[in-house]
Amino acid sequence: MKRSKARSSGTSSNPMPVDALVYPRFSGVATFMRLPQISRADELDIALIGIPYDGGTTYRPGPRFGPRRVREQSAIIRPWNPALNINPFERFRIADYGDLSINPLSIEDTFQRITAQLDDVLKADARTACVGGDHSILLPILRSIHKRFGPIGLIQFDAHNDTWGGYFGSPHSHGTPVRRAVEEGLLVTKDVLQIGLRGQVYSKDDFDFGREHGFQVVTSEELHRRGVEHVSWYLKRLARRPVYVTLDIDVVDPAFAPGTGTPQVGGLSSAQIIELVRSLRGVNIVGCDLVEVSPPYDNGDITSLLGANLLYELICVM
Ligand code: MN
Ligand code: MN
């Protein structure tokens, strides 16, 4: 495991969540997990970054509001994870890096901005945990990751495979990032693991691209039949090879996560996705994201709350 940037011995110099016994959880300006906002990546091991862009959505929009609402709902996250026996904030210097600058009117310009800004973070030797935004932002993130780490594997939690050819003449939407990433040579395709795919597609050819490139796939139906421990075989196969983890909240059933753009019934429960993320412990994760949380379609903030918890679980396994 990478050494933390903590300068003094002990952990007291790490950025820490605001003490809830001094300032109650409902008070103050919302940041991810009530951490300080620090936009100097050289001071961080893990940067929590908002990317409020949803110009790649094809059905219900709204994930541009994801980072804000996830910040707000993350106020209830406490630091110690009993299931994994870890306090990530003691182990690593983690803070809210703020939001990247995006262009709501241009997907191409937004992609360039995302890559340029993430390049700076990665050059400073910090890992990134991004909160979208729709899934189109995965491509510019992977472009930065590739510059830093070369071709790597991908663990994608998603109801959809996101390997569409294009959309209305554009090569970019939230349905295309995985295909574009493969075409650009950003991924080790035999180390692509898609978990939770389900639902209707346009034709049976929709799975050809992944099959031809040797993607590993665990469908939602398989998970329901064989249990989440079925995934551990695939994770062991990855050994310590570097992977990027992308979590599309629509992998979760709309009964648990209605606030998303392209809901598919028959998905995972909150408990199942949390168990799956925890099972990534030991995987060599170079970065991660949580995407497709759409607060305008949420009920009682349950999707944003789950998203905040999944972001926390992701940094615990990083
Ligand atoms: Mn997706
Ligand atoms: Mn999806």
mmCIF file of C-alpha atoms and ligand atoms in Angstrom:
data_model
loop_
_atom_site.group_PDB
_atom_site.id
_atom_site.type_symbol
_atom_site.label_atom_id
_atom_site.label_comp_id
_atom_site.label_asym_id
_atom_site.label_seq_id
_atom_site.Cartn_x
_atom_site.Cartn_y
_atom_site.Cartn_z
ATOM 1 C CA MET A 1 0.000 0.000 0.000
ATOM 2 C CA LYS A 2 1.189 3.486 -0.883
ATOM 3 C CA ARG A 3 2.639 5.492 2.006
ATOM 4 C CA SER A 4 0.466 8.358 3.179
ATOM 5 C CA LYS A 5 1.666 11.909 2.668
ATOM 6 C CA ALA A 6 1.216 12.584 6.394
ATOM 7 C CA ARG A 7 4.306 14.536 7.352
ATOM 8 C CA SER A 8 4.529 13.995 11.067
ATOM 9 C CA SER A 9 4.392 10.669 12.836
ATOM 10 C CA GLY A 10 0.931 9.735 14.022
ATOM 11 C CA THR A 11 -2.219 10.761 12.265
ATOM 12 C CA SER A 12 -3.137 14.078 13.862
ATOM 13 C CA SER A 13 -2.008 16.121 10.857
ATOM 14 C CA ASN A 14 -4.427 14.416 8.468
ATOM 15 C CA PRO A 15 -7.521 16.314 7.318
ATOM 16 C CA MET A 16 -10.362 15.028 9.487
ATOM 17 C CA PRO A 17 -14.154 15.277 9.325
ATOM 18 C CA VAL A 18 -15.526 18.116 11.440
ATOM 19 C CA ASP A 19 -16.129 16.879 14.985
ATOM 20 C CA ALA A 20 -19.873 16.236 15.278
ATOM 21 C CA LEU A 21 -19.679 16.850 19.038
ATOM 22 C CA VAL A 22 -18.521 20.399 18.351
ATOM 23 C CA TYR A 23 -20.544 21.189 15.227
ATOM 24 C CA PRO A 24 -23.617 18.929 14.829
ATOM 25 C CA ARG A 25 -23.931 17.052 11.543
ATOM 26 C CA PHE A 26 -26.703 19.281 10.217
ATOM 27 C CA SER A 27 -24.641 22.459 10.572
ATOM 28 C CA GLY A 28 -21.962 24.062 8.452
ATOM 29 C CA VAL A 29 -21.201 24.181 4.719
ATOM 30 C CA ALA A 30 -21.646 20.755 3.075
ATOM 31 C CA THR A 31 -18.459 19.019 1.917
ATOM 32 C CA PHE A 32 -17.880 15.321 1.226
ATOM 33 C CA MET A 33 -17.993 13.593 4.638
ATOM 34 C CA ARG A 34 -17.532 16.946 6.412
ATOM 35 C CA LEU A 35 -13.895 16.981 5.407
ATOM 36 C CA PRO A 36 -12.095 20.264 4.811
ATOM 37 C CA GLN A 37 -11.960 21.546 1.246
ATOM 38 C CA ILE A 38 -8.362 21.339 0.041
ATOM 39 C CA SER A 39 -7.688 22.030 -3.643
ATOM 40 C CA ARG A 40 -3.934 21.402 -3.480
ATOM 41 C CA ALA A 41 -3.486 17.836 -4.663
ATOM 42 C CA ASP A 42 0.121 17.603 -3.461
ATOM 43 C CA GLU A 43 -1.256 17.630 0.090
ATOM 44 C CA LEU A 44 -3.613 14.710 -0.534
ATOM 45 C CA ASP A 45 -3.480 10.951 -0.938
ATOM 46 C CA ILE A 46 -7.077 10.752 -2.127
ATOM 47 C CA ALA A 47 -8.978 13.710 -3.621
ATOM 48 C CA LEU A 48 -12.785 13.586 -3.485
ATOM 49 C CA ILE A 49 -13.852 15.478 -6.605
ATOM 50 C CA GLY A 50 -17.269 16.582 -7.882
ATOM 51 C CA ILE A 51 -17.887 16.548 -11.645
ATOM 52 C CA PRO A 52 -21.339 18.114 -12.094
ATOM 53 C CA TYR A 53 -21.855 17.369 -15.788
ATOM 54 C CA ASP A 54 -24.929 15.622 -17.218
ATOM 55 C CA GLY A 55 -24.901 16.614 -20.881
ATOM 56 C CA GLY A 56 -24.343 12.967 -21.807
ATOM 57 C CA THR A 57 -27.698 11.701 -20.510
ATOM 58 C CA THR A 58 -30.104 10.083 -22.976
ATOM 59 C CA TYR A 59 -33.289 9.831 -20.882
ATOM 60 C CA ARG A 60 -33.836 11.523 -17.515
ATOM 61 C CA PRO A 61 -31.288 14.271 -16.748
ATOM 62 C CA GLY A 62 -30.227 15.592 -13.354
ATOM 63 C CA PRO A 63 -26.854 14.116 -12.272
ATOM 64 C CA ARG A 64 -25.355 17.617 -12.492
ATOM 65 C CA PHE A 65 -26.895 18.000 -9.046
ATOM 66 C CA GLY A 66 -25.306 14.754 -7.814
ATOM 67 C CA PRO A 67 -22.132 16.111 -6.198
ATOM 68 C CA ARG A 68 -24.000 18.712 -4.139
ATOM 69 C CA ARG A 69 -26.616 16.313 -2.840
ATOM 70 C CA VAL A 70 -24.110 13.553 -2.129
ATOM 71 C CA ARG A 71 -22.055 16.077 -0.136
ATOM 72 C CA GLU A 72 -25.147 16.992 1.867
ATOM 73 C CA GLN A 73 -26.150 13.368 2.521
ATOM 74 C CA SER A 74 -22.572 12.398 3.389
ATOM 75 C CA ALA A 75 -22.859 14.498 6.572
ATOM 76 C CA ILE A 76 -24.063 11.374 8.377
ATOM 77 C CA ILE A 77 -21.002 9.284 7.477
ATOM 78 C CA ARG A 78 -18.916 8.422 10.520
ATOM 79 C CA PRO A 79 -15.217 7.691 10.190
ATOM 80 C CA TRP A 80 -14.823 4.131 11.500
ATOM 81 C CA ASN A 81 -15.821 1.187 9.295
ATOM 82 C CA PRO A 82 -16.390 -1.831 11.595
ATOM 83 C CA ALA A 83 -16.914 -4.238 8.664
ATOM 84 C CA LEU A 84 -13.466 -3.472 7.222
ATOM 85 C CA ASN A 85 -11.804 -2.500 10.502
ATOM 86 C CA ILE A 86 -10.483 0.765 9.106
ATOM 87 C CA ASN A 87 -10.671 4.531 9.520
ATOM 88 C CA PRO A 88 -9.661 5.746 6.041
ATOM 89 C CA PHE A 89 -9.092 9.311 7.266
ATOM 90 C CA GLU A 90 -6.433 8.146 9.716
ATOM 91 C CA ARG A 91 -4.742 6.024 7.071
ATOM 92 C CA PHE A 92 -4.682 8.607 4.279
ATOM 93 C CA ARG A 93 -4.879 12.328 3.710
ATOM 94 C CA ILE A 94 -8.352 12.697 2.199
ATOM 95 C CA ALA A 95 -10.261 15.918 1.540
ATOM 96 C CA ASP A 96 -12.966 17.488 -0.615
ATOM 97 C CA TYR A 97 -11.068 18.837 -3.624
ATOM 98 C CA GLY A 98 -14.147 20.753 -4.831
ATOM 99 C CA ASP A 99 -15.835 20.540 -8.233
ATOM 100 C CA LEU A 100 -14.067 20.485 -11.575
ATOM 101 C CA SER A 101 -14.922 23.253 -14.018
ATOM 102 C CA ILE A 102 -17.166 21.941 -16.807
ATOM 103 C CA ASN A 103 -18.961 23.464 -19.812
ATOM 104 C CA PRO A 104 -22.676 22.595 -19.639
ATOM 105 C CA LEU A 105 -23.091 23.383 -23.362
ATOM 106 C CA SER A 106 -20.273 21.277 -24.808
ATOM 107 C CA ILE A 107 -19.385 17.649 -24.142
ATOM 108 C CA GLU A 108 -16.084 17.901 -26.063
ATOM 109 C CA ASP A 109 -14.969 20.997 -24.147
ATOM 110 C CA THR A 110 -16.086 19.413 -20.875
ATOM 111 C CA PHE A 111 -14.008 16.299 -21.608
ATOM 112 C CA GLN A 112 -10.914 18.402 -22.299
ATOM 113 C CA ARG A 113 -11.447 20.361 -19.088
ATOM 114 C CA ILE A 114 -11.920 17.213 -17.011
ATOM 115 C CA THR A 115 -8.770 15.567 -18.356
ATOM 116 C CA ALA A 116 -6.655 18.721 -17.960
ATOM 117 C CA GLN A 117 -7.763 19.222 -14.360
ATOM 118 C CA LEU A 118 -7.393 15.570 -13.378
ATOM 119 C CA ASP A 119 -3.927 15.452 -14.975
ATOM 120 C CA ASP A 120 -2.819 18.023 -12.380
ATOM 121 C CA VAL A 121 -4.235 15.974 -9.517
ATOM 122 C CA LEU A 122 -2.656 12.721 -10.707
ATOM 123 C CA LYS A 123 0.710 14.373 -11.377
ATOM 124 C CA ALA A 124 0.730 15.388 -7.710
ATOM 125 C CA ASP A 125 0.525 11.677 -6.838
ATOM 126 C CA ALA A 126 -3.004 11.816 -5.413
ATOM 127 C CA ARG A 127 -5.627 9.236 -6.284
ATOM 128 C CA THR A 128 -9.070 10.432 -7.366
ATOM 129 C CA ALA A 129 -12.555 9.482 -6.203
ATOM 130 C CA CYS A 130 -14.947 11.416 -8.450
ATOM 131 C CA VAL A 131 -18.674 11.975 -7.993
ATOM 132 C CA GLY A 132 -20.669 12.639 -11.168
ATOM 133 C CA GLY A 133 -22.246 13.605 -13.199
ATOM 134 C CA ASP A 134 -23.440 11.124 -15.771
ATOM 135 C CA HIS A 135 -21.386 8.179 -16.969
ATOM 136 C CA SER A 136 -19.972 10.029 -19.996
ATOM 137 C CA ILE A 137 -17.357 11.548 -17.640
ATOM 138 C CA LEU A 138 -15.723 8.126 -17.353
ATOM 139 C CA LEU A 139 -13.927 8.614 -20.688
ATOM 140 C CA PRO A 140 -12.059 11.848 -19.837
ATOM 141 C CA ILE A 141 -11.253 10.409 -16.400
ATOM 142 C CA LEU A 142 -9.764 7.279 -17.998
ATOM 143 C CA ARG A 143 -7.740 9.439 -20.407
ATOM 144 C CA SER A 144 -6.036 11.024 -17.386
ATOM 145 C CA ILE A 145 -5.672 7.697 -15.602
ATOM 146 C CA HIS A 146 -4.045 6.242 -18.727
ATOM 147 C CA LYS A 147 -1.438 9.033 -18.870
ATOM 148 C CA ARG A 148 -0.469 8.244 -15.281
ATOM 149 C CA PHE A 149 -0.771 4.451 -15.160
ATOM 150 C CA GLY A 150 -0.913 3.192 -18.775
ATOM 151 C CA PRO A 151 -3.570 0.654 -19.816
ATOM 152 C CA ILE A 152 -5.356 -0.837 -16.793
ATOM 153 C CA GLY A 153 -8.363 -2.967 -15.907
ATOM 154 C CA LEU A 154 -11.857 -1.680 -15.199
ATOM 155 C CA ILE A 155 -14.420 -2.869 -12.676
ATOM 156 C CA GLN A 156 -17.772 -1.460 -13.770
ATOM 157 C CA PHE A 157 -20.849 -1.766 -11.582
ATOM 158 C CA ASP A 158 -23.734 -0.958 -13.899
ATOM 159 C CA ALA A 159 -27.079 -2.164 -15.207
ATOM 160 C CA HIS A 160 -25.790 -1.254 -18.689
ATOM 161 C CA ASN A 161 -22.597 -2.137 -20.523
ATOM 162 C CA ASP A 162 -22.073 1.405 -21.923
ATOM 163 C CA THR A 163 -20.587 0.111 -25.182
ATOM 164 C CA TRP A 164 -22.951 1.853 -27.598
ATOM 165 C CA GLY A 165 -21.439 2.960 -30.901
ATOM 166 C CA GLY A 166 -22.816 6.504 -30.705
ATOM 167 C CA TYR A 167 -25.907 8.608 -30.120
ATOM 168 C CA PHE A 168 -27.541 11.049 -32.567
ATOM 169 C CA GLY A 169 -24.315 11.292 -34.535
ATOM 170 C CA SER A 170 -22.174 11.996 -31.462
ATOM 171 C CA PRO A 171 -19.512 9.518 -30.361
ATOM 172 C CA HIS A 172 -20.113 10.585 -26.753
ATOM 173 C CA SER A 173 -22.975 10.006 -24.330
ATOM 174 C CA HIS A 174 -23.364 8.165 -21.041
ATOM 175 C CA GLY A 175 -23.937 5.009 -23.107
ATOM 176 C CA THR A 176 -20.589 5.044 -24.946
ATOM 177 C CA PRO A 177 -17.610 5.635 -22.579
ATOM 178 C CA VAL A 178 -16.466 2.013 -22.213
ATOM 179 C CA ARG A 179 -16.418 1.417 -25.971
ATOM 180 C CA ARG A 180 -14.489 4.653 -26.605
ATOM 181 C CA ALA A 181 -12.016 3.811 -23.841
ATOM 182 C CA VAL A 182 -11.303 0.438 -25.464
ATOM 183 C CA GLU A 183 -10.949 2.017 -28.918
ATOM 184 C CA GLU A 184 -8.500 4.561 -27.513
ATOM 185 C CA GLY A 185 -6.412 1.780 -25.981
ATOM 186 C CA LEU A 186 -6.979 2.969 -22.406
ATOM 187 C CA LEU A 187 -7.949 -0.438 -20.996
ATOM 188 C CA VAL A 188 -6.570 -3.962 -20.637
ATOM 189 C CA THR A 189 -9.718 -5.511 -22.060
ATOM 190 C CA LYS A 190 -9.296 -8.966 -20.487
ATOM 191 C CA ASP A 191 -9.252 -7.136 -17.133
ATOM 192 C CA VAL A 192 -12.608 -5.432 -17.743
ATOM 193 C CA LEU A 193 -15.188 -6.819 -15.316
ATOM 194 C CA GLN A 194 -18.792 -5.675 -15.715
ATOM 195 C CA ILE A 195 -21.039 -6.459 -12.758
ATOM 196 C CA GLY A 196 -24.823 -6.151 -12.557
ATOM 197 C CA LEU A 197 -25.806 -5.948 -16.229
ATOM 198 C CA ARG A 198 -29.488 -6.640 -16.841
ATOM 199 C CA GLY A 199 -32.636 -5.521 -18.587
ATOM 200 C CA GLN A 200 -33.607 -5.065 -22.192
ATOM 201 C CA VAL A 201 -31.186 -3.968 -24.902
ATOM 202 C CA TYR A 202 -31.771 -2.994 -28.532
ATOM 203 C CA SER A 203 -30.590 -6.343 -29.922
ATOM 204 C CA LYS A 204 -28.525 -9.365 -28.994
ATOM 205 C CA ASP A 205 -25.614 -7.735 -30.844
ATOM 206 C CA ASP A 206 -25.369 -5.222 -27.988
ATOM 207 C CA PHE A 207 -23.100 -7.654 -26.147
ATOM 208 C CA ASP A 208 -20.843 -8.442 -29.122
ATOM 209 C CA PHE A 209 -18.362 -5.650 -28.417
ATOM 210 C CA GLY A 210 -17.633 -6.809 -24.879
ATOM 211 C CA ARG A 211 -17.546 -10.458 -25.918
ATOM 212 C CA GLU A 212 -15.142 -9.792 -28.783
ATOM 213 C CA HIS A 213 -12.805 -7.946 -26.433
ATOM 214 C CA GLY A 214 -12.886 -10.585 -23.709
ATOM 215 C CA PHE A 215 -14.788 -8.639 -21.058
ATOM 216 C CA GLN A 216 -15.753 -10.621 -17.960
ATOM 217 C CA VAL A 217 -19.455 -10.203 -17.159
ATOM 218 C CA VAL A 218 -21.481 -11.039 -14.066
ATOM 219 C CA THR A 219 -25.149 -10.258 -14.668
ATOM 220 C CA SER A 220 -27.644 -9.215 -11.995
ATOM 221 C CA GLU A 221 -29.448 -12.513 -12.594
ATOM 222 C CA GLU A 222 -26.247 -14.457 -11.801
ATOM 223 C CA LEU A 223 -25.747 -12.401 -8.646
ATOM 224 C CA HIS A 224 -29.286 -13.131 -7.502
ATOM 225 C CA ARG A 225 -28.862 -16.847 -8.231
ATOM 226 C CA ARG A 226 -25.336 -17.425 -6.970
ATOM 227 C CA GLY A 227 -24.832 -14.672 -4.393
ATOM 228 C CA VAL A 228 -22.337 -11.835 -4.330
ATOM 229 C CA GLU A 229 -19.469 -14.140 -3.320
ATOM 230 C CA HIS A 230 -19.656 -15.415 -6.918
ATOM 231 C CA VAL A 231 -17.742 -12.237 -7.854
ATOM 232 C CA SER A 232 -14.752 -13.121 -5.686
ATOM 233 C CA TRP A 233 -13.510 -15.638 -8.285
ATOM 234 C CA TYR A 234 -13.265 -12.828 -10.832
ATOM 235 C CA LEU A 235 -11.556 -10.513 -8.346
ATOM 236 C CA LYS A 236 -8.944 -13.159 -7.507
ATOM 237 C CA ARG A 237 -8.241 -13.457 -11.220
ATOM 238 C CA LEU A 238 -7.266 -9.771 -11.272
ATOM 239 C CA ALA A 239 -4.633 -10.459 -8.611
ATOM 240 C CA ARG A 240 -2.770 -7.192 -7.946
ATOM 241 C CA ARG A 241 -3.076 -5.787 -11.447
ATOM 242 C CA PRO A 242 -4.176 -2.136 -11.399
ATOM 243 C CA VAL A 243 -7.855 -1.419 -11.966
ATOM 244 C CA TYR A 244 -10.106 1.597 -12.044
ATOM 245 C CA VAL A 245 -13.530 1.199 -10.375
ATOM 246 C CA THR A 246 -16.599 2.923 -11.814
ATOM 247 C CA LEU A 247 -19.929 2.623 -10.001
ATOM 248 C CA ASP A 248 -23.083 3.589 -11.893
ATOM 249 C CA ILE A 249 -25.758 3.873 -9.199
ATOM 250 C CA ASP A 250 -28.299 2.275 -11.566
ATOM 251 C CA VAL A 251 -26.675 -1.090 -10.816
ATOM 252 C CA VAL A 252 -28.862 -0.832 -7.708
ATOM 253 C CA ASP A 253 -32.564 -1.588 -8.064
ATOM 254 C CA PRO A 254 -34.762 1.518 -8.494
ATOM 255 C CA ALA A 255 -36.611 0.424 -5.356
ATOM 256 C CA PHE A 256 -33.407 1.330 -3.463
ATOM 257 C CA ALA A 257 -32.030 3.980 -5.834
ATOM 258 C CA PRO A 258 -34.821 5.669 -7.803
ATOM 259 C CA GLY A 259 -32.843 8.887 -8.295
ATOM 260 C CA THR A 260 -31.079 7.960 -11.520
ATOM 261 C CA GLY A 261 -31.430 8.598 -15.242
ATOM 262 C CA THR A 262 -32.002 5.179 -16.817
ATOM 263 C CA PRO A 263 -33.509 2.921 -14.147
ATOM 264 C CA GLN A 264 -33.637 -0.858 -14.685
ATOM 265 C CA VAL A 265 -35.732 -3.090 -12.449
ATOM 266 C CA GLY A 266 -34.405 -6.359 -11.021
ATOM 267 C CA GLY A 267 -31.171 -4.890 -9.674
ATOM 268 C CA LEU A 268 -29.124 -5.175 -6.533
ATOM 269 C CA SER A 269 -30.197 -4.152 -3.052
ATOM 270 C CA SER A 270 -28.302 -1.549 -1.005
ATOM 271 C CA ALA A 271 -26.902 -4.367 1.144
ATOM 272 C CA GLN A 272 -25.684 -6.304 -1.909
ATOM 273 C CA ILE A 273 -23.851 -3.383 -3.509
ATOM 274 C CA ILE A 274 -22.210 -2.463 -0.201
ATOM 275 C CA GLU A 275 -21.069 -6.075 0.227
ATOM 276 C CA LEU A 276 -19.753 -6.096 -3.353
ATOM 277 C CA VAL A 277 -17.764 -2.896 -2.863
ATOM 278 C CA ARG A 278 -16.319 -4.224 0.394
ATOM 279 C CA SER A 279 -15.281 -7.387 -1.447
ATOM 280 C CA LEU A 280 -12.889 -5.210 -3.493
ATOM 281 C CA ARG A 281 -10.575 -5.048 -0.491
ATOM 282 C CA GLY A 282 -7.153 -6.183 -1.668
ATOM 283 C CA VAL A 283 -7.774 -5.148 -5.274
ATOM 284 C CA ASN A 284 -5.196 -2.648 -6.599
ATOM 285 C CA ILE A 285 -7.538 0.337 -7.144
ATOM 286 C CA VAL A 286 -5.880 3.329 -8.824
ATOM 287 C CA GLY A 287 -9.023 5.495 -8.792
ATOM 288 C CA CYS A 288 -12.803 5.327 -8.657
ATOM 289 C CA ASP A 289 -16.002 7.173 -9.351
ATOM 290 C CA LEU A 290 -19.675 7.183 -8.419
ATOM 291 C CA VAL A 291 -21.956 8.382 -11.223
ATOM 292 C CA GLU A 292 -25.571 8.785 -12.341
ATOM 293 C CA VAL A 293 -27.072 9.953 -9.034
ATOM 294 C CA SER A 294 -29.934 12.226 -10.177
ATOM 295 C CA PRO A 295 -31.421 14.077 -7.185
ATOM 296 C CA PRO A 296 -34.466 15.485 -9.079
ATOM 297 C CA TYR A 297 -35.751 11.913 -9.521
ATOM 298 C CA ASP A 298 -34.921 10.835 -5.980
ATOM 299 C CA ASN A 299 -37.362 10.176 -3.143
ATOM 300 C CA GLY A 300 -36.385 11.372 0.313
ATOM 301 C CA ASP A 301 -32.721 11.519 -0.774
ATOM 302 C CA ILE A 302 -32.380 7.731 -0.469
ATOM 303 C CA THR A 303 -30.252 7.495 -3.631
ATOM 304 C CA SER A 304 -27.903 10.305 -2.589
ATOM 305 C CA LEU A 305 -27.610 8.761 0.865
ATOM 306 C CA LEU A 306 -26.701 5.396 -0.634
ATOM 307 C CA GLY A 307 -24.297 7.174 -2.984
ATOM 308 C CA ALA A 308 -22.576 8.881 -0.056
ATOM 309 C CA ASN A 309 -22.206 5.537 1.715
ATOM 310 C CA LEU A 310 -20.821 3.871 -1.420
ATOM 311 C CA LEU A 311 -18.300 6.689 -1.848
ATOM 312 C CA TYR A 312 -17.168 6.062 1.727
ATOM 313 C CA GLU A 313 -16.952 2.289 1.187
ATOM 314 C CA LEU A 314 -14.952 2.894 -2.012
ATOM 315 C CA ILE A 315 -12.339 5.006 -0.261
ATOM 316 C CA CYS A 316 -12.147 2.377 2.479
ATOM 317 C CA VAL A 317 -11.141 -0.281 -0.072
ATOM 318 C CA MET A 318 -8.737 2.122 -1.793
HETATM 319 MN MN MN B 1 -23.358 3.510 -16.987
HETATM 320 MN MN MN B 2 -26.272 2.411 -16.184
#
